[in-house]
Short mmCIF file of C-alpha atoms in Angstrom, two decimals:
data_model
loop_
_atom_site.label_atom_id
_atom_site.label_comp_id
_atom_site.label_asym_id
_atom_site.label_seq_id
_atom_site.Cartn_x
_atom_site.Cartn_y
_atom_site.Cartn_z
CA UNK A 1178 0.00 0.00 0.00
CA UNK A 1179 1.18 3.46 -0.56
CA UNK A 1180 0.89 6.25 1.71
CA UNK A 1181 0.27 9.13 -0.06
CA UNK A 1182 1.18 12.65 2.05
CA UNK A 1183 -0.74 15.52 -0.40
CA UNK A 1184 -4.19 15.23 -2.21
CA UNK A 1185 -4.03 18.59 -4.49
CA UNK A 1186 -5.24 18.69 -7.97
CA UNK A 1187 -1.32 16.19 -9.12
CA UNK A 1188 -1.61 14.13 -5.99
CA UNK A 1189 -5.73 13.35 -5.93
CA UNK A 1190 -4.73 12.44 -9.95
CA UNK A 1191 -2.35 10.33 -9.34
CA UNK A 1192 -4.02 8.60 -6.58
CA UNK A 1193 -7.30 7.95 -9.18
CA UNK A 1194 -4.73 6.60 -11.43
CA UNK A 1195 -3.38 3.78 -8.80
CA UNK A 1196 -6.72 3.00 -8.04
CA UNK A 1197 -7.90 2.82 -11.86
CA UNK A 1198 -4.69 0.39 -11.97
CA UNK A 1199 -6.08 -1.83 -8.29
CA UNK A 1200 -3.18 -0.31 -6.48
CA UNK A 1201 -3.51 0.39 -2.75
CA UNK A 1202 -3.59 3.80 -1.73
CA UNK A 1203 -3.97 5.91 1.61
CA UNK A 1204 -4.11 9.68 1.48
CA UNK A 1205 -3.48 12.58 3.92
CA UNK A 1206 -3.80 16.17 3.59
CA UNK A 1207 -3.32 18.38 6.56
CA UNK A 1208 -6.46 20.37 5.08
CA UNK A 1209 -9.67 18.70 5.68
CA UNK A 1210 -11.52 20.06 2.13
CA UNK A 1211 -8.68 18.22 0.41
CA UNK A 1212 -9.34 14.95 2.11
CA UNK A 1213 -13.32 15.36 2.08
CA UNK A 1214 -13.07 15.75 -2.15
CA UNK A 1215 -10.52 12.96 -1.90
CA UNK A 1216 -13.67 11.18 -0.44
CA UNK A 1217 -15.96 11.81 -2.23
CA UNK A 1218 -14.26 10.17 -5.32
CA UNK A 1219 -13.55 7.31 -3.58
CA UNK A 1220 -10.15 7.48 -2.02
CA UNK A 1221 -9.18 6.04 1.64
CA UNK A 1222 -8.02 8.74 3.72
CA UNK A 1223 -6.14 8.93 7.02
CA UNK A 1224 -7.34 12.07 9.36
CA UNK A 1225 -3.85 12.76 10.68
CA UNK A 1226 0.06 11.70 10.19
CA UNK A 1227 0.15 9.71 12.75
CA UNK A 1228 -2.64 7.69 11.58
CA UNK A 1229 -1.80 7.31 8.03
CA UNK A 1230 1.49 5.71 9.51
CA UNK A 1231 -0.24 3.14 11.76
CA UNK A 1232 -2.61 2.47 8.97
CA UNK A 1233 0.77 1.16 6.59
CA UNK A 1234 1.80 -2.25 6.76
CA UNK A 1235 5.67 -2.66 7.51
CA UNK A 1236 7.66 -1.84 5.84
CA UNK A 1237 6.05 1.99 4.87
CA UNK A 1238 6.26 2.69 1.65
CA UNK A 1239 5.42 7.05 1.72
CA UNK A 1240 5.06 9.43 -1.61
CA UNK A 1241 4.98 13.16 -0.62
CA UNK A 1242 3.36 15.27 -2.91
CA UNK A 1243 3.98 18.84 -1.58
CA UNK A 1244 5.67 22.04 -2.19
CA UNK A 1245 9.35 21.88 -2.28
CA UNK A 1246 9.39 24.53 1.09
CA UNK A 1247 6.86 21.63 3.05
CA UNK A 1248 8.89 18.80 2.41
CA UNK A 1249 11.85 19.34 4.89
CA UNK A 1250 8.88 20.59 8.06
CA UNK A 1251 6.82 17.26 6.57
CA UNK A 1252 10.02 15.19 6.62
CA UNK A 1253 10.73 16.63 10.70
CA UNK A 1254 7.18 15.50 11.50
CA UNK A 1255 7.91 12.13 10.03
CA UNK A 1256 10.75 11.46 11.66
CA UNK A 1257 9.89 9.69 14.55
CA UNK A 1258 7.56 7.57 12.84
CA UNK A 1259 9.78 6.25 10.51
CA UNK A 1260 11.77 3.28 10.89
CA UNK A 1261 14.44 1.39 9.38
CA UNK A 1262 12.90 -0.16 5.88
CA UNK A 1263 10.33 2.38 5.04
CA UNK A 1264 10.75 4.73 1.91
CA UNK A 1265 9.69 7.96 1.44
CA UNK A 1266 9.21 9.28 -2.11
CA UNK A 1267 9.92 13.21 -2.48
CA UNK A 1268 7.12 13.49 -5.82
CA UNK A 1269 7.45 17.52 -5.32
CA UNK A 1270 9.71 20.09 -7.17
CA UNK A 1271 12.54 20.39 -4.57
CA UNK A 1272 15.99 21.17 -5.77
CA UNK A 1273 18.32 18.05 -6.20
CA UNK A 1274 20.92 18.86 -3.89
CA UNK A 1275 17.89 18.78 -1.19
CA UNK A 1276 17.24 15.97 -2.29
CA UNK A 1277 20.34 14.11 -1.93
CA UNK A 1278 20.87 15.51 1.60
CA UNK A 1279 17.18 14.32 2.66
CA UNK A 1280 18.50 11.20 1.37
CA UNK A 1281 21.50 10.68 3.12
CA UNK A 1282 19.85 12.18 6.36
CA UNK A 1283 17.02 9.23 6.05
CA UNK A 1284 19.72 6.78 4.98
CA UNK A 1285 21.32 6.94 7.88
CA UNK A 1286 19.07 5.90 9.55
CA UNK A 1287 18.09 2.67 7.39
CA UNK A 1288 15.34 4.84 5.59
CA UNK A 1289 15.19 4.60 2.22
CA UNK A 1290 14.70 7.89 -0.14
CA UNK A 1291 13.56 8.48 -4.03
CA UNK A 1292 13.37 11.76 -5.64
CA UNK A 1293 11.05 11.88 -8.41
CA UNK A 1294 10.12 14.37 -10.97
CA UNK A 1295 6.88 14.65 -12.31
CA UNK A 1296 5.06 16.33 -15.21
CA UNK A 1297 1.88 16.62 -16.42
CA UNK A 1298 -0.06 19.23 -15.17
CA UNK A 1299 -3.85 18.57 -14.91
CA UNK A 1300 -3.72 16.31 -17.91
CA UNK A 1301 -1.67 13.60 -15.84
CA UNK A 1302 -4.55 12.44 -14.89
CA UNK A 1303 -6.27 11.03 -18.27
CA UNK A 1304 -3.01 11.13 -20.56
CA UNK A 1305 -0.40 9.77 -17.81
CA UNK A 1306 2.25 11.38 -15.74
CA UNK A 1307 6.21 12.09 -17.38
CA UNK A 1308 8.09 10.29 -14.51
CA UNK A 1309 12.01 10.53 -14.08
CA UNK A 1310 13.23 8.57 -11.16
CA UNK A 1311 16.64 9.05 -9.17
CA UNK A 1312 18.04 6.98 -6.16
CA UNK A 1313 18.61 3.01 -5.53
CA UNK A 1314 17.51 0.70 -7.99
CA UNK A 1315 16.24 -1.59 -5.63
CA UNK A 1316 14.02 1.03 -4.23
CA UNK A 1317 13.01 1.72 -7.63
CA UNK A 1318 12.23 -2.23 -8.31
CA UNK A 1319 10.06 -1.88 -5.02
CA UNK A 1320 7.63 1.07 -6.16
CA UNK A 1321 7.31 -0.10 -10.05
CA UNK A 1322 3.68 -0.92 -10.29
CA UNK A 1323 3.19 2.41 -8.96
CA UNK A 1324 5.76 4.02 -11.49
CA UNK A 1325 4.13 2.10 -14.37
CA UNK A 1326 0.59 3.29 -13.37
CA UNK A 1327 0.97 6.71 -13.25
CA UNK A 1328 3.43 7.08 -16.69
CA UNK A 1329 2.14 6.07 -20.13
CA UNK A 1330 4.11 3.24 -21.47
CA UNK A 1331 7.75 4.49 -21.93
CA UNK A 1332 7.00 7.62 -19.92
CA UNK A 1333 8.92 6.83 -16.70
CA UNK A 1334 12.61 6.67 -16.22
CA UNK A 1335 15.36 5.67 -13.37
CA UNK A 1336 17.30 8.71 -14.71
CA UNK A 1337 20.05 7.70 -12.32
CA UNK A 1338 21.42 7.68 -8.86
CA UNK A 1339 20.33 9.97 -5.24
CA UNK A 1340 19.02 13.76 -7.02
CA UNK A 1341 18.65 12.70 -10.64
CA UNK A 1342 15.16 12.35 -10.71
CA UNK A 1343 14.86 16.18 -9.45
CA UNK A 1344 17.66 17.16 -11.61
CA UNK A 1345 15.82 15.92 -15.00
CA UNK A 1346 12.71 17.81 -13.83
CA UNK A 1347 14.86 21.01 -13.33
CA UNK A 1348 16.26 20.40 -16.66
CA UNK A 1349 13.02 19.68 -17.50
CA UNK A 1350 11.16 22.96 -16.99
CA UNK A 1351 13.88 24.74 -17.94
CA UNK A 1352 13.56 23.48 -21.37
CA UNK A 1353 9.54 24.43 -20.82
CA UNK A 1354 10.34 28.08 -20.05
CA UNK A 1355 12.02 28.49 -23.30
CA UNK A 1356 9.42 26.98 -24.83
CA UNK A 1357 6.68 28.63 -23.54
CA UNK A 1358 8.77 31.96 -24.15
CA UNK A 1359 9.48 31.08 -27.86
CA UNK A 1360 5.86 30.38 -28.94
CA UNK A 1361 4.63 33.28 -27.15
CA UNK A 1362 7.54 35.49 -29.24
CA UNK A 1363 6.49 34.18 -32.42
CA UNK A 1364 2.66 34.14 -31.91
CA UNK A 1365 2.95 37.75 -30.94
CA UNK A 1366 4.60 38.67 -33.95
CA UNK A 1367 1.71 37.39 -36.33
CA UNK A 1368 -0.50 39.57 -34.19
CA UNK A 1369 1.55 42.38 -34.79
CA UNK A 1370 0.84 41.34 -38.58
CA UNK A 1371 -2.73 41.37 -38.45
CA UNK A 1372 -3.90 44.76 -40.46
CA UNK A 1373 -1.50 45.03 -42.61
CA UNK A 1374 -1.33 41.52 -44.39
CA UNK A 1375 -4.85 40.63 -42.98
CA UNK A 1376 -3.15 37.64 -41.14
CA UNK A 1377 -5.57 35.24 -38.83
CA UNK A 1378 -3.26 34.42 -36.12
CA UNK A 1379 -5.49 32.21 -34.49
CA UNK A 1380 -5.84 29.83 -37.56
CA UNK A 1381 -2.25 29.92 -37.94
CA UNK A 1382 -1.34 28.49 -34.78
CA UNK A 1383 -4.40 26.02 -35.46
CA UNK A 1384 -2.77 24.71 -38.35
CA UNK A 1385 0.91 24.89 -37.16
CA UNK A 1386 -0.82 21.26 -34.58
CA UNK A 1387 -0.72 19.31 -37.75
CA UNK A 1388 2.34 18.34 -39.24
CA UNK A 1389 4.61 21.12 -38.86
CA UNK A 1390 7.89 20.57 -36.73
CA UNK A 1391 6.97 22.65 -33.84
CA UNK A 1392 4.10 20.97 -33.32
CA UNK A 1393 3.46 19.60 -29.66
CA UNK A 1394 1.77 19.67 -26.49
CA UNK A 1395 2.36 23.54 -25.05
CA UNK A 1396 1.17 24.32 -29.03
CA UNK A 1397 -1.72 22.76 -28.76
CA UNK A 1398 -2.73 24.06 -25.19
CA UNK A 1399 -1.54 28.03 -26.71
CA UNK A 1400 -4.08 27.21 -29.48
CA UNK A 1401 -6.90 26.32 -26.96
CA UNK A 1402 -5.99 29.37 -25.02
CA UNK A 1403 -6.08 32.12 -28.03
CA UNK A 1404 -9.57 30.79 -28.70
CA UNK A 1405 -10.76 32.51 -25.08
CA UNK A 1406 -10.58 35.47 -23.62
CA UNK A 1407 -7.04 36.55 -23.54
CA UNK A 1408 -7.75 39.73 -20.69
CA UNK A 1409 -5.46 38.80 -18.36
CA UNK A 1410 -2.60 40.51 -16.31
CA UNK A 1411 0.55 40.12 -18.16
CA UNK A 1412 2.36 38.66 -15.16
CA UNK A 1413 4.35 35.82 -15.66
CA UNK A 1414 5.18 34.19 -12.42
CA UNK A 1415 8.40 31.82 -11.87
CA UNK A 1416 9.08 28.83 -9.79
CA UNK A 1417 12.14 27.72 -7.99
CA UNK A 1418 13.30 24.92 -11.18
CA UNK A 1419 14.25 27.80 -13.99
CA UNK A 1420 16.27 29.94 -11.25
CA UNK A 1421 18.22 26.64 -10.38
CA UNK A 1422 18.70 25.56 -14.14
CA UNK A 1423 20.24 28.91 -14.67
CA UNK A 1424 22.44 28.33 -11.38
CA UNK A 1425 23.47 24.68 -12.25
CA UNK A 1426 24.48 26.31 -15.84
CA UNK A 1427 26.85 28.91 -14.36
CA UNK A 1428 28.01 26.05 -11.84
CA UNK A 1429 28.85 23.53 -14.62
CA UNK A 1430 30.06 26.19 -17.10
CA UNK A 1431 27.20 25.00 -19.68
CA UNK A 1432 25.74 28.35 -21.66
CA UNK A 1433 21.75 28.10 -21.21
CA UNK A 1434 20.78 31.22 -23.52
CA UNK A 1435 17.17 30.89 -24.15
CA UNK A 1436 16.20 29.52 -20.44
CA UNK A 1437 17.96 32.54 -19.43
CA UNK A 1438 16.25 34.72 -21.50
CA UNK A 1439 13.06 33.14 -20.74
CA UNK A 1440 13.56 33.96 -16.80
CA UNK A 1441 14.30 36.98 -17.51
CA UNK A 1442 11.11 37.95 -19.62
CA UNK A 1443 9.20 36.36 -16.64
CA UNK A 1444 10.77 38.73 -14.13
CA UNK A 1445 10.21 41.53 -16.42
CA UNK A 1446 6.37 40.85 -16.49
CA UNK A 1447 6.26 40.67 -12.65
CA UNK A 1448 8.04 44.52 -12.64
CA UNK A 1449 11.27 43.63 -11.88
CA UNK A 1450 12.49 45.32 -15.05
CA UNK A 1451 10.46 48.83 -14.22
CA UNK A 1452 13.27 50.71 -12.50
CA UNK A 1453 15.66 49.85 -15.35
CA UNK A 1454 13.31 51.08 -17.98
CA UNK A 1455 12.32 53.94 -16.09
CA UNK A 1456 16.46 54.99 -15.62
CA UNK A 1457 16.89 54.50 -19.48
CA UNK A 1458 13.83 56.72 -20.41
CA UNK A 1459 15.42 59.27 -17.85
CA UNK A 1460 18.60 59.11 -19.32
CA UNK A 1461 17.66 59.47 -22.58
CA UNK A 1462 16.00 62.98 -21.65
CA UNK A 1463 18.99 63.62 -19.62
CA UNK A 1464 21.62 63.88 -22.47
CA UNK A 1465 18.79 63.99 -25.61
CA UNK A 1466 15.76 66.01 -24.60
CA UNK A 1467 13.96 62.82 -25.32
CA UNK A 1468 10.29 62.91 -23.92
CA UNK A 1469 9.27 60.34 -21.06
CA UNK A 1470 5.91 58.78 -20.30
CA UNK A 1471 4.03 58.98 -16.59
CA UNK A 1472 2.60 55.46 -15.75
CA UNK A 1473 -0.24 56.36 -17.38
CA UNK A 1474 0.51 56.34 -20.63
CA UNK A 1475 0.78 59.67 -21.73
CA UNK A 1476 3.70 61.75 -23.05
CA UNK A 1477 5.39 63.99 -20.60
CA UNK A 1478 6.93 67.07 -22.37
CA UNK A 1479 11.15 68.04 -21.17
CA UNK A 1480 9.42 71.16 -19.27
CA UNK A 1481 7.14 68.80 -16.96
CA UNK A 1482 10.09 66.96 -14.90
#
């Protein structure tokens, strides 16, 4: 049976997929709505820690699904509960250094410790999960069915030893920024084309789906979303994986270009980037009697500032 620590919208999918596949599963989520809609659908759920560990048969076999800042306060409260035998299974985004001192922490203490990347998003659920595995390969061997459940076939990998799992997801999303940053480059430029060669952007990136070489899953869901209502914020925000990418780059002297330029176009949509645009419109008035703009929008004439 697997005890799984986090029922939000990836962990209550992958715990519909183990039971669509006649696994055993036991969830816990330290906030009651998440257990009660675990419920509802079905799912076994413990009302405490504590519980979900007596509830396990010996040895535990545990798969945390939480954010990468709960897993070492989760892993504290664990602690003495754990004993020599059990695995826990870090499923979250946590850097892989983390990962490999969590391990070695819990090893020493006969607990075994897999970090595992996974990707999906809300379509995990019906399409399967992207799973890259690092850490023993006998603690792999142990967890399998579970692995093979969750990943369509040929979608799960023991990418190597203690960290590697969480260092191909870094990788991972890395690659997913610049992705992500490319499409929404290019599909702003046929925009920009619209009037003048009476260009259908939408229908473009329709067609670009079938056949073409960037076709592919973040093209398809950028076609679903120009279909709707694009009024949004322009605020891009950023999660821990890119930042580290960049860091791991600069560590291992490996040029990452167009993840770095993605980051930085997400920073600039959060604001980051408005006191260095606002210095370079000031400086251009400064030595060219260039005009600025108030946040507002409108010109600002030299005799205003």
């Amino acid at each position: 049976m697997m005890g799984l620590v986090g029922l939000g919208r990836m962990g209550l999918g992958m715990a519909k997929r183990w039971r669509e596949a006649g696994l055993e599963v036991l969830g816990y989520d330290q906030d009651p709505g998440a257990r009660a809609r675990a419920e509802a659908l079905g799912l076994r759920t413990a009302e405490a820690l504590e519980a979900l560990m007596e509830a396990l048969p010996t040895p535990r076999t545990l798969w945390l699904m939480v954010p990468a800042g709960a897993v070492d306060p989760l892993l504290e409260a664990l602690l003495p509960h754990l004993a020599p035998g059990d695995l826990v299974v870090d499923g979250g985004n946590s850097f892989y250094r983390e990962s490999q001192r969590r391990g070695q922490l819990l090893g020493a203490r006969g607990v075994g410790f897999l970090d595992v990347g996974v990707s999906g998003g809300l379509f995990g659920e019906r399409e399967g999960y992207g799973i890259m595995v690092g850490g023993e390969a006998a603690l792999v061997a142990r967890i399998q069915p579970y692995l093979e459940a969750l990943a369509p076939a040929g979608g799960w990998v023991h990418a190597g030893g203690l960290g590697a799992g969480h260092y191909a997801k870094m990788v991972h999303n890395g690659i997913e920024y610049a992705l992500m940053e490319a499409y929404a480059e290019g599909t702003d430029l046929l925009f920009a084309a619209r009037e003048d060669l009476g260009l259908d952007p939408k229908a473009v990136v329709a067609a670009w789906r079938r056949g073409t070489i960037v076709r592919g899953f973040l093209l398809d869901r950028l076609a679903e979303v120009l279909q709707g209502e694009l009024g949004v914020a322009p605020v891009v925000e950023d999660t821990g994986e890119g930042r580290w990418a960049l860091e791991e780059g600069l560590r291992r002297g490996v040029p990452l270009p167009a993840m770095a330029q993605a980051l930085f176009a997400r920073w600039e949509s959060q604001g980051r980037a408005s006191l260095r645009y606002r210095l370079q419109a000031l400086l251009r008035k400064a030595f060219g009697g260039h005009p600025v703009q108030p946040s507002g929008g409108e010109h600002v004439e030299d005799s205003a500032l």
